[in-house]
PDB file of C-alpha atoms and ligand atoms in Angstrom:
ATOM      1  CA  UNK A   1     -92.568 211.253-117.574  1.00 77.00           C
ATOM      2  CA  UNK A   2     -92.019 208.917-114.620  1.00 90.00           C
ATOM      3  CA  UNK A   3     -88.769 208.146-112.674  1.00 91.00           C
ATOM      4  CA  UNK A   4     -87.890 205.177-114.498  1.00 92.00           C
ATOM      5  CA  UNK A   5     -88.180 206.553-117.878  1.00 93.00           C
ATOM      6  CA  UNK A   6     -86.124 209.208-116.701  1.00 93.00           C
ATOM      7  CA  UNK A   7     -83.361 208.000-115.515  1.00 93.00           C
ATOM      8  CA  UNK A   8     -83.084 205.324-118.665  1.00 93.00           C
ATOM      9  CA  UNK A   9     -83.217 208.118-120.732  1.00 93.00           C
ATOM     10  CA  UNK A  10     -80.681 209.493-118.899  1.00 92.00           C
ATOM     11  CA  UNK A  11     -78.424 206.741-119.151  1.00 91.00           C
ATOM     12  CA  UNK A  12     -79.095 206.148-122.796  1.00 91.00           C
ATOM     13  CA  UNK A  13     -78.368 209.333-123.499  1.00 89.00           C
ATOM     14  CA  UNK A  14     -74.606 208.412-123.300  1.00 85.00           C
ATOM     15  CA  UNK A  15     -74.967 205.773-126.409  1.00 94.00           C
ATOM     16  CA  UNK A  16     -77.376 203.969-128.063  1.00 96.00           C
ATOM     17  CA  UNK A  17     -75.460 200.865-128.100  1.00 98.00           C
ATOM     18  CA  UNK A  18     -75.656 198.197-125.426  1.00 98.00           C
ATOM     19  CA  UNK A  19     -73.329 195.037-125.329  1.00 98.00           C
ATOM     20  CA  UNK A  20     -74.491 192.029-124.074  1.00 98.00           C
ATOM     21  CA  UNK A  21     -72.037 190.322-122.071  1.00 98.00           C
ATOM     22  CA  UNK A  22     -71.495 186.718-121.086  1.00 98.00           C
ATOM     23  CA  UNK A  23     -68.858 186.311-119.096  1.00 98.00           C
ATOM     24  CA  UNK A  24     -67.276 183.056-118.228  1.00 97.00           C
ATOM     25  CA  UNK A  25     -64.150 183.659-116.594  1.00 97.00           C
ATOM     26  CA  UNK A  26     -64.157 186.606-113.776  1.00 98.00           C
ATOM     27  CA  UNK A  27     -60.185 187.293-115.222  1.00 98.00           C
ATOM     28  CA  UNK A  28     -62.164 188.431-118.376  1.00 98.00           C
ATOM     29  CA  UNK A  29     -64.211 190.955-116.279  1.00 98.00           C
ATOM     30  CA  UNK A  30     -62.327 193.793-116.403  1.00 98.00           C
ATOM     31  CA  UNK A  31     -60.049 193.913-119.302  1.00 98.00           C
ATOM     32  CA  UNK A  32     -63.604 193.299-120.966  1.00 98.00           C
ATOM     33  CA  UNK A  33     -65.055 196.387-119.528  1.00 98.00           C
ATOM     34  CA  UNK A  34     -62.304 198.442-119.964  1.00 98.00           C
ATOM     35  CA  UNK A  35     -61.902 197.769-124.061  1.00 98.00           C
ATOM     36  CA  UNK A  36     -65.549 198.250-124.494  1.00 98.00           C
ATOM     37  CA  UNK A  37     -65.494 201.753-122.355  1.00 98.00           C
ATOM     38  CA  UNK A  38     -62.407 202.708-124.272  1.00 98.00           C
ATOM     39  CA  UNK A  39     -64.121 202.156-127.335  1.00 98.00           C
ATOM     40  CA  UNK A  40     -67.227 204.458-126.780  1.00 98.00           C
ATOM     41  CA  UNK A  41     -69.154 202.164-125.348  1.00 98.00           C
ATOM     42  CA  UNK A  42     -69.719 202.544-121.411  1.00 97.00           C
ATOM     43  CA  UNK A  43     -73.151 201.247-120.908  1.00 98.00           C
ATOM     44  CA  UNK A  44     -72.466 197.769-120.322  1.00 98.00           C
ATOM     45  CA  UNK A  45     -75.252 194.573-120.045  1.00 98.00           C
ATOM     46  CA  UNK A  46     -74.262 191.586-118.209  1.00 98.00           C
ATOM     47  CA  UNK A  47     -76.267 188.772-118.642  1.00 98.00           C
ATOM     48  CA  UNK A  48     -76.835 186.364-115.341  1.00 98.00           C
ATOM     49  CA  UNK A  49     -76.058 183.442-117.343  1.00 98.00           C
ATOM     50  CA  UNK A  50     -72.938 182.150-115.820  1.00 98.00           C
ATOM     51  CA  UNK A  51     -72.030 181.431-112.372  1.00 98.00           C
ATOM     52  CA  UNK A  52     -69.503 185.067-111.534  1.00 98.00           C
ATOM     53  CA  UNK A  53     -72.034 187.253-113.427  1.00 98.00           C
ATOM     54  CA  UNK A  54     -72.384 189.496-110.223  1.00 98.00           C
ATOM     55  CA  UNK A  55     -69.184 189.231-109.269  1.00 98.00           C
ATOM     56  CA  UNK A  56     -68.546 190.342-112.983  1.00 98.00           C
ATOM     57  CA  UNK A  57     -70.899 193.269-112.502  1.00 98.00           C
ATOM     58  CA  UNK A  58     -68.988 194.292-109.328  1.00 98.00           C
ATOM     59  CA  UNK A  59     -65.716 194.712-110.911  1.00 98.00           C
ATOM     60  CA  UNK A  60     -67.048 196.040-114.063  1.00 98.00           C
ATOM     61  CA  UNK A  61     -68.182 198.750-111.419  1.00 97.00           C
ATOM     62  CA  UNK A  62     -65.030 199.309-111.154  1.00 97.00           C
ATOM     63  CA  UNK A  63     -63.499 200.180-114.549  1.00 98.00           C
ATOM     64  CA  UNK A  64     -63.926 204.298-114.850  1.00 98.00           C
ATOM     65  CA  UNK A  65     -66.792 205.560-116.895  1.00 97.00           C
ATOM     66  CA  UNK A  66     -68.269 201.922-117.342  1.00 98.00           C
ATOM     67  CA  UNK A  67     -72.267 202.000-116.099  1.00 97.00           C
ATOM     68  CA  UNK A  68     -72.870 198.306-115.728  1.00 98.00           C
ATOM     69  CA  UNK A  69     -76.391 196.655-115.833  1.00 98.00           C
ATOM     70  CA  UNK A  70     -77.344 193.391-115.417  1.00 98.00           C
ATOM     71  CA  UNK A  71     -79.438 191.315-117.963  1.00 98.00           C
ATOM     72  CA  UNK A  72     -81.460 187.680-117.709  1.00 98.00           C
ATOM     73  CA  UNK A  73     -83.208 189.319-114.290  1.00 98.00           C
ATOM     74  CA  UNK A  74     -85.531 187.033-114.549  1.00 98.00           C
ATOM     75  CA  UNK A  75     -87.725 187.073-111.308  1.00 98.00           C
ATOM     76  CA  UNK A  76     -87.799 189.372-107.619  1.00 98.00           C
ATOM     77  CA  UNK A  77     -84.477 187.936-106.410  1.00 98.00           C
ATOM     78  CA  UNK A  78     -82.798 188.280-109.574  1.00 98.00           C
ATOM     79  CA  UNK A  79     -83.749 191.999-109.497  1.00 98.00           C
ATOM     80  CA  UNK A  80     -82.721 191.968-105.804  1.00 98.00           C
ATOM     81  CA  UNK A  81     -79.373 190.595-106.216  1.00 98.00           C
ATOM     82  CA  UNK A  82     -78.570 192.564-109.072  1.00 98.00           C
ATOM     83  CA  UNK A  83     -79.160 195.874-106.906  1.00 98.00           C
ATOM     84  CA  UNK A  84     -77.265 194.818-104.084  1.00 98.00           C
ATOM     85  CA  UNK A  85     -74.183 193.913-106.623  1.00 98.00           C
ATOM     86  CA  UNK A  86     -74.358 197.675-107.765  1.00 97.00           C
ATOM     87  CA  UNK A  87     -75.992 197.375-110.541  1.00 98.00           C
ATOM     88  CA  UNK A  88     -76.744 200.609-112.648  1.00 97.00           C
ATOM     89  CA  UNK A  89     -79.831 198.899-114.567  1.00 98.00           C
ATOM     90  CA  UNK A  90     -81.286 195.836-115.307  1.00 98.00           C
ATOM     91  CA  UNK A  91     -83.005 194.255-118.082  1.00 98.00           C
ATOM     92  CA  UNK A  92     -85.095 191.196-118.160  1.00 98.00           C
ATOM     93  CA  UNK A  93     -85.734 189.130-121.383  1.00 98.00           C
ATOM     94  CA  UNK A  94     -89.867 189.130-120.815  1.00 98.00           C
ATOM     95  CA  UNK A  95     -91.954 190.532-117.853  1.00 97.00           C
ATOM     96  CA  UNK A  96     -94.018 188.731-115.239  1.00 97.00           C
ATOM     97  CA  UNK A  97     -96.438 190.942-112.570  1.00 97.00           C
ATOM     98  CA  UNK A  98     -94.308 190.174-110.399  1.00 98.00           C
ATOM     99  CA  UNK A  99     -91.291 191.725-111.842  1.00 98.00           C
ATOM    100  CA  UNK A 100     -92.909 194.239-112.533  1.00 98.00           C
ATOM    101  CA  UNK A 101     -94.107 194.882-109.431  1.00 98.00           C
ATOM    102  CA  UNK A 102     -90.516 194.014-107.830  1.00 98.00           C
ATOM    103  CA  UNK A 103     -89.239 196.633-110.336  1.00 98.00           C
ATOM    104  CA  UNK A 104     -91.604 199.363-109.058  1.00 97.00           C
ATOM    105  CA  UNK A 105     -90.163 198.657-105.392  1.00 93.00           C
ATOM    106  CA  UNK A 106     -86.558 199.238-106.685  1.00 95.00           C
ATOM    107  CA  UNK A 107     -84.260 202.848-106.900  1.00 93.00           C
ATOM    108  CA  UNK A 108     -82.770 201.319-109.812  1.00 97.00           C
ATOM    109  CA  UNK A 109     -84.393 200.873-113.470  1.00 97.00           C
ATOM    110  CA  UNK A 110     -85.793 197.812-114.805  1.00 98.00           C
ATOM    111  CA  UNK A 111     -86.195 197.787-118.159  1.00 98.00           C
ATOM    112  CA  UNK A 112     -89.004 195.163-119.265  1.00 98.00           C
ATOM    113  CA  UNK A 113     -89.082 192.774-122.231  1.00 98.00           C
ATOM    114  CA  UNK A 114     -91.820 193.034-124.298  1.00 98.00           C
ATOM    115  CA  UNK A 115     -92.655 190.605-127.559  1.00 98.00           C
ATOM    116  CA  UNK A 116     -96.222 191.079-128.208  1.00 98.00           C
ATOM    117  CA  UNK A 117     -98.685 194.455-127.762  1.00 98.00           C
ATOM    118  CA  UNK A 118    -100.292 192.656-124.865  1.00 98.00           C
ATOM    119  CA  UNK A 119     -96.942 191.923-122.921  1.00 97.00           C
ATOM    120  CA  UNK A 120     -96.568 195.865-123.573  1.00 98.00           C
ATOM    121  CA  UNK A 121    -100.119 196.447-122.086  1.00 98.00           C
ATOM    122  CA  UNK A 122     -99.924 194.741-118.685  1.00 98.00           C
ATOM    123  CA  UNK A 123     -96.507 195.912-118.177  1.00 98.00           C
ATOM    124  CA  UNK A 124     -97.931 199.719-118.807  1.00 98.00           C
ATOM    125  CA  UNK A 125    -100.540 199.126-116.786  1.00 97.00           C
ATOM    126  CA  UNK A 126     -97.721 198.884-113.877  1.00 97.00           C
ATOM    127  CA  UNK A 127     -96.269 202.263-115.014  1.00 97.00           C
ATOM    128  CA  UNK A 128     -93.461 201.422-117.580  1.00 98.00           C
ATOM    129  CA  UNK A 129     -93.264 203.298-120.459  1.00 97.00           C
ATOM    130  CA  UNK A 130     -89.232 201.983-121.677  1.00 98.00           C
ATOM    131  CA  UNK A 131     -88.994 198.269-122.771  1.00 98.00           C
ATOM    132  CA  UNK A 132     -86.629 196.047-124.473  1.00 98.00           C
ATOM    133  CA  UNK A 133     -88.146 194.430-127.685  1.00 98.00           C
ATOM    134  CA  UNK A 134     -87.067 190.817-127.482  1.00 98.00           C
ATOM    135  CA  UNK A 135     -86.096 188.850-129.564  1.00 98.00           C
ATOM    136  CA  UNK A 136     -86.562 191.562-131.730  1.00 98.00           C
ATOM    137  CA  UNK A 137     -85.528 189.933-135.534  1.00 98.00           C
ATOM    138  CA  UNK A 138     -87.459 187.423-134.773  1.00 98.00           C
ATOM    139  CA  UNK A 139     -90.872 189.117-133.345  1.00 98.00           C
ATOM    140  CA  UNK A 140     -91.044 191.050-136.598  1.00 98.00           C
ATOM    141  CA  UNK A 141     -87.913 192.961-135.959  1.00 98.00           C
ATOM    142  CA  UNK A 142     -88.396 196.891-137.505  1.00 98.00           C
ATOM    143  CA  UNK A 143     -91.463 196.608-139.117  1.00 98.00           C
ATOM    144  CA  UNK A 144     -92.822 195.336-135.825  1.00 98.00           C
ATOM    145  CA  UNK A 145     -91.418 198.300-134.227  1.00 98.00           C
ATOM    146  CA  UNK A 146     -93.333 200.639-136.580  1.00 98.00           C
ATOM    147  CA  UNK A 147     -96.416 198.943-136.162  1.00 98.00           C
ATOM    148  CA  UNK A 148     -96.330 199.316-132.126  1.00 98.00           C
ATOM    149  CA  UNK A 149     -95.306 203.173-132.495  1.00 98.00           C
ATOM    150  CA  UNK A 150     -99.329 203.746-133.398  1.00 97.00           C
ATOM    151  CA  UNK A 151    -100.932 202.915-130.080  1.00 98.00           C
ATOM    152  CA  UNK A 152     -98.328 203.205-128.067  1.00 98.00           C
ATOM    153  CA  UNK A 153     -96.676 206.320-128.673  1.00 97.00           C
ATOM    154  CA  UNK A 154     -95.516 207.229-125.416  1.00 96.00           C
ATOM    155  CA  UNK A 155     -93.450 204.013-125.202  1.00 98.00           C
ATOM    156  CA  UNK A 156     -89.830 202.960-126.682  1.00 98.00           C
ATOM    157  CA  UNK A 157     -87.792 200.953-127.066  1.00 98.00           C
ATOM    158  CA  UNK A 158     -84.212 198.434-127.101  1.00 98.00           C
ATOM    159  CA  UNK A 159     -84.626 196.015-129.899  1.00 98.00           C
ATOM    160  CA  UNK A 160     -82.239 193.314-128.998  1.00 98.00           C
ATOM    161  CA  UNK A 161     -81.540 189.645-129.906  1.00 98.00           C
ATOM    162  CA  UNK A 162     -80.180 188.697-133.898  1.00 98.00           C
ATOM    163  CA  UNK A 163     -79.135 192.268-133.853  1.00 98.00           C
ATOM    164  CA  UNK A 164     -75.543 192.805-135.722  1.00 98.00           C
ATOM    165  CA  UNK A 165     -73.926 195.946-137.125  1.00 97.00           C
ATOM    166  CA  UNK A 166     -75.727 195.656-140.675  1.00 97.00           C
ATOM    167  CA  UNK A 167     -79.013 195.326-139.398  1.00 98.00           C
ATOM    168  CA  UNK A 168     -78.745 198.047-136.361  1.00 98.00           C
ATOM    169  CA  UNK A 169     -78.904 201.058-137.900  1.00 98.00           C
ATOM    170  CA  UNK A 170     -82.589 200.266-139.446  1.00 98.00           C
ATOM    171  CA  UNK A 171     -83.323 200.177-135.944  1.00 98.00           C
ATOM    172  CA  UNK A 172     -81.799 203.128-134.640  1.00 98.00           C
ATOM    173  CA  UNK A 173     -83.288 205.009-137.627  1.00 98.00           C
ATOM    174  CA  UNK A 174     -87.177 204.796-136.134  1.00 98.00           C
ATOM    175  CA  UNK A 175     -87.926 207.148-133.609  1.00 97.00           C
ATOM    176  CA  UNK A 176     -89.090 204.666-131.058  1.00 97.00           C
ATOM    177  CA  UNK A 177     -86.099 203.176-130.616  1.00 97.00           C
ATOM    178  CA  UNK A 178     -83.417 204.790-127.793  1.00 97.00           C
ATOM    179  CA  UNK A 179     -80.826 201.923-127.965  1.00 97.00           C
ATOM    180  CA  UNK A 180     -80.072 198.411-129.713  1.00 98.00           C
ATOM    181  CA  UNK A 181     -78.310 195.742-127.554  1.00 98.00           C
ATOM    182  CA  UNK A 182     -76.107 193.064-128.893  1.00 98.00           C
ATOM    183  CA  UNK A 183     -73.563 190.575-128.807  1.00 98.00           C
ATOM    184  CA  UNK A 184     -72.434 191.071-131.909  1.00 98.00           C
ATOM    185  CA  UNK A 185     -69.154 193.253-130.694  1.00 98.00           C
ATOM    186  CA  UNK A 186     -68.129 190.352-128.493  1.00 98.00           C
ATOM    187  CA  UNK A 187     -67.882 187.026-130.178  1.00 98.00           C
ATOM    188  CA  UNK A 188     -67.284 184.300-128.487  1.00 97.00           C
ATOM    189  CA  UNK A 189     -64.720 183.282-129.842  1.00 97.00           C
ATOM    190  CA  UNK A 190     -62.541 186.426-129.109  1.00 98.00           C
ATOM    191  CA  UNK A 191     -63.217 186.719-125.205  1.00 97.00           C
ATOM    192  CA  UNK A 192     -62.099 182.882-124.582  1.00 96.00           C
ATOM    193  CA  UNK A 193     -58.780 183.873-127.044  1.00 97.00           C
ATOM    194  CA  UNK A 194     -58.891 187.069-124.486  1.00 98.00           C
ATOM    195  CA  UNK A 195     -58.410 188.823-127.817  1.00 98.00           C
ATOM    196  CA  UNK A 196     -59.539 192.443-126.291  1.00 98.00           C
ATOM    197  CA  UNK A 197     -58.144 194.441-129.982  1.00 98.00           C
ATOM    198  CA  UNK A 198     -60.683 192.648-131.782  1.00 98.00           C
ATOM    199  CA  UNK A 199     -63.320 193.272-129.602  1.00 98.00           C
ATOM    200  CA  UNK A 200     -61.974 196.951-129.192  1.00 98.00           C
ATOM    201  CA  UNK A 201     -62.117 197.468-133.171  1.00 98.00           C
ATOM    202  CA  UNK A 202     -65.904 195.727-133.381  1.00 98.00           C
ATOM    203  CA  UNK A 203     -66.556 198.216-130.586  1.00 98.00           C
ATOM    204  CA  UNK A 204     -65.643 201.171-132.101  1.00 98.00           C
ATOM    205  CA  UNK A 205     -67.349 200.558-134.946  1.00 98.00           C
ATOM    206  CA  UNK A 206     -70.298 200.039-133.215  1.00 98.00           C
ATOM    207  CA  UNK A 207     -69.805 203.725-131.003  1.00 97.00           C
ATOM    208  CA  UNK A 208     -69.850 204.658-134.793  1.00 97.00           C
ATOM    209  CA  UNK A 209     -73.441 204.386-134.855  1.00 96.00           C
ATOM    210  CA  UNK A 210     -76.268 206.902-134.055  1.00 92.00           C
ATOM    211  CA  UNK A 211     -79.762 207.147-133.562  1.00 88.00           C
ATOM    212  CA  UNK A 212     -81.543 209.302-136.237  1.00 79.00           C
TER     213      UNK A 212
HETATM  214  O1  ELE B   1     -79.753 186.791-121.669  1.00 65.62           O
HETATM  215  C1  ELE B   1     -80.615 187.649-121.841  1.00 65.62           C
HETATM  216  O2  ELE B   1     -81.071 188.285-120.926  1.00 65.62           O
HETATM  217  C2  ELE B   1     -81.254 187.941-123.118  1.00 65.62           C
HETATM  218  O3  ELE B   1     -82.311 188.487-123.102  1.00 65.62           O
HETATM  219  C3  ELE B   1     -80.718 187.614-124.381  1.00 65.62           C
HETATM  220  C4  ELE B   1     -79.752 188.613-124.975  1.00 65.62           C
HETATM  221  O4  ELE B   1     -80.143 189.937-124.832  1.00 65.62           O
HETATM  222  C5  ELE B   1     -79.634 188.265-126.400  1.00 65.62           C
HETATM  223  O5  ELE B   1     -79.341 186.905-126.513  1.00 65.62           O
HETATM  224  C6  ELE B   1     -78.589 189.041-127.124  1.00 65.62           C
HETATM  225  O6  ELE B   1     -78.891 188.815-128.440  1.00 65.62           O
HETATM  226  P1  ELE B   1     -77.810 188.525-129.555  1.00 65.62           P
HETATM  227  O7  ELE B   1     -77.240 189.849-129.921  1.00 65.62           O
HETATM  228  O8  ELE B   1     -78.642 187.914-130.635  1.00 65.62           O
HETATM  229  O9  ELE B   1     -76.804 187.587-128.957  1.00 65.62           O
END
């Protein structure tokens, strides 16, 4: 197994359970962090859609036992950025070469997305073996996971996008899948209220789940 692969194991080892974070206000960074580690879950994605999103992932840092990736890397400075903000991981929604390639130059993991078996095959080519499936309900969701577990069985996966806690444990059931990621623990709506119980009790409920 390469490097990569290791080391995302390694990490997902902890949980199979990744939050995706947007975070709009850098006052939500840490008390954010710090509900979702408390709750079991201390493998953290933040996505680079708002303006303090690696300023976010430096105090998330921060918060003990959090491991805090970054998500939407979506080109070579992306990744770049990302690594120099301390970043433990990072995830990208689809691949280009050269991502990829940019990934290969970099200590820290990148973990692909992949919608199609020919997205897979070009990002194999450049050595990666771990992928997020995106958007996974809506690119044929489990059954598409089942299907890709044929040719490529040396390859998993972290289905995320239309994910919630009914439908994740169909995923976590197949043996090809090593995490789910979500937003489902975080609403919205909660974060701007700054309501950190609520998104402590989704949390927990969501540590509550295991792969099979
Ligand atoms: O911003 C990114 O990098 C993304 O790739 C998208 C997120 O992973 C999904 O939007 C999360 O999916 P939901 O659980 O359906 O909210």
């Amino acid at each position: 197994m390469g490097a990569r692969s290791a080391a995302l194991d390694a990490l997902f080892e902890r949980t199979c359970i990744v939050p995706v974070l947007v975070v709009e206000s850098l006052d939500d960074a840490e008390p954010l962090a710090r509900a979702l580690v408390d709750a079991g879950l201390p493998v953290l994605e933040v996505t680079l859609r708002t303006p303090v999103a690696l300023q976010a992932i430096e105090r998330m840092r921060r918060v003990p036992g959090a491991i805090v990736g970054a998500g939407t890397v979506l080109d070579a400075r992306d990744l770049d950025a990302v690594a120099r903000a301390g970043a433990a991981f990072a995830i990208s929604p689809g691949a280009t070469p050269a991502l990829l390639r940019a990934g290969n130059g970099h200590v820290m993991p990148l973990l692909p997305g992949i919608a199609t078996a020919s997205d897979l095959m070009v990002a194999r080519e450049l050595g990666y073996r771990r992928f997020k499936f995106f958007p996974a309900e809506s690119s044929g969701g489990v059954a598409a996971l089942r299907s890709l577990a044929g040719p490529f069985g040396d390859v998993r996966f972290c289905p995320t996008g239309g994910i919630d806690a009914a439908k994740a444990p169909a995923y976590l059931a197949l043996p090809n899948v090593f995490a789910v990621g979500g937003s489902w623990m975080v609403p919205a709506n909660s974060v701007r209220m700054r309501d950190w119980a609520a998104i402590h009790a989704l949390a927990r409920n969501a540590a509550a789940l295991r792969r099979a």
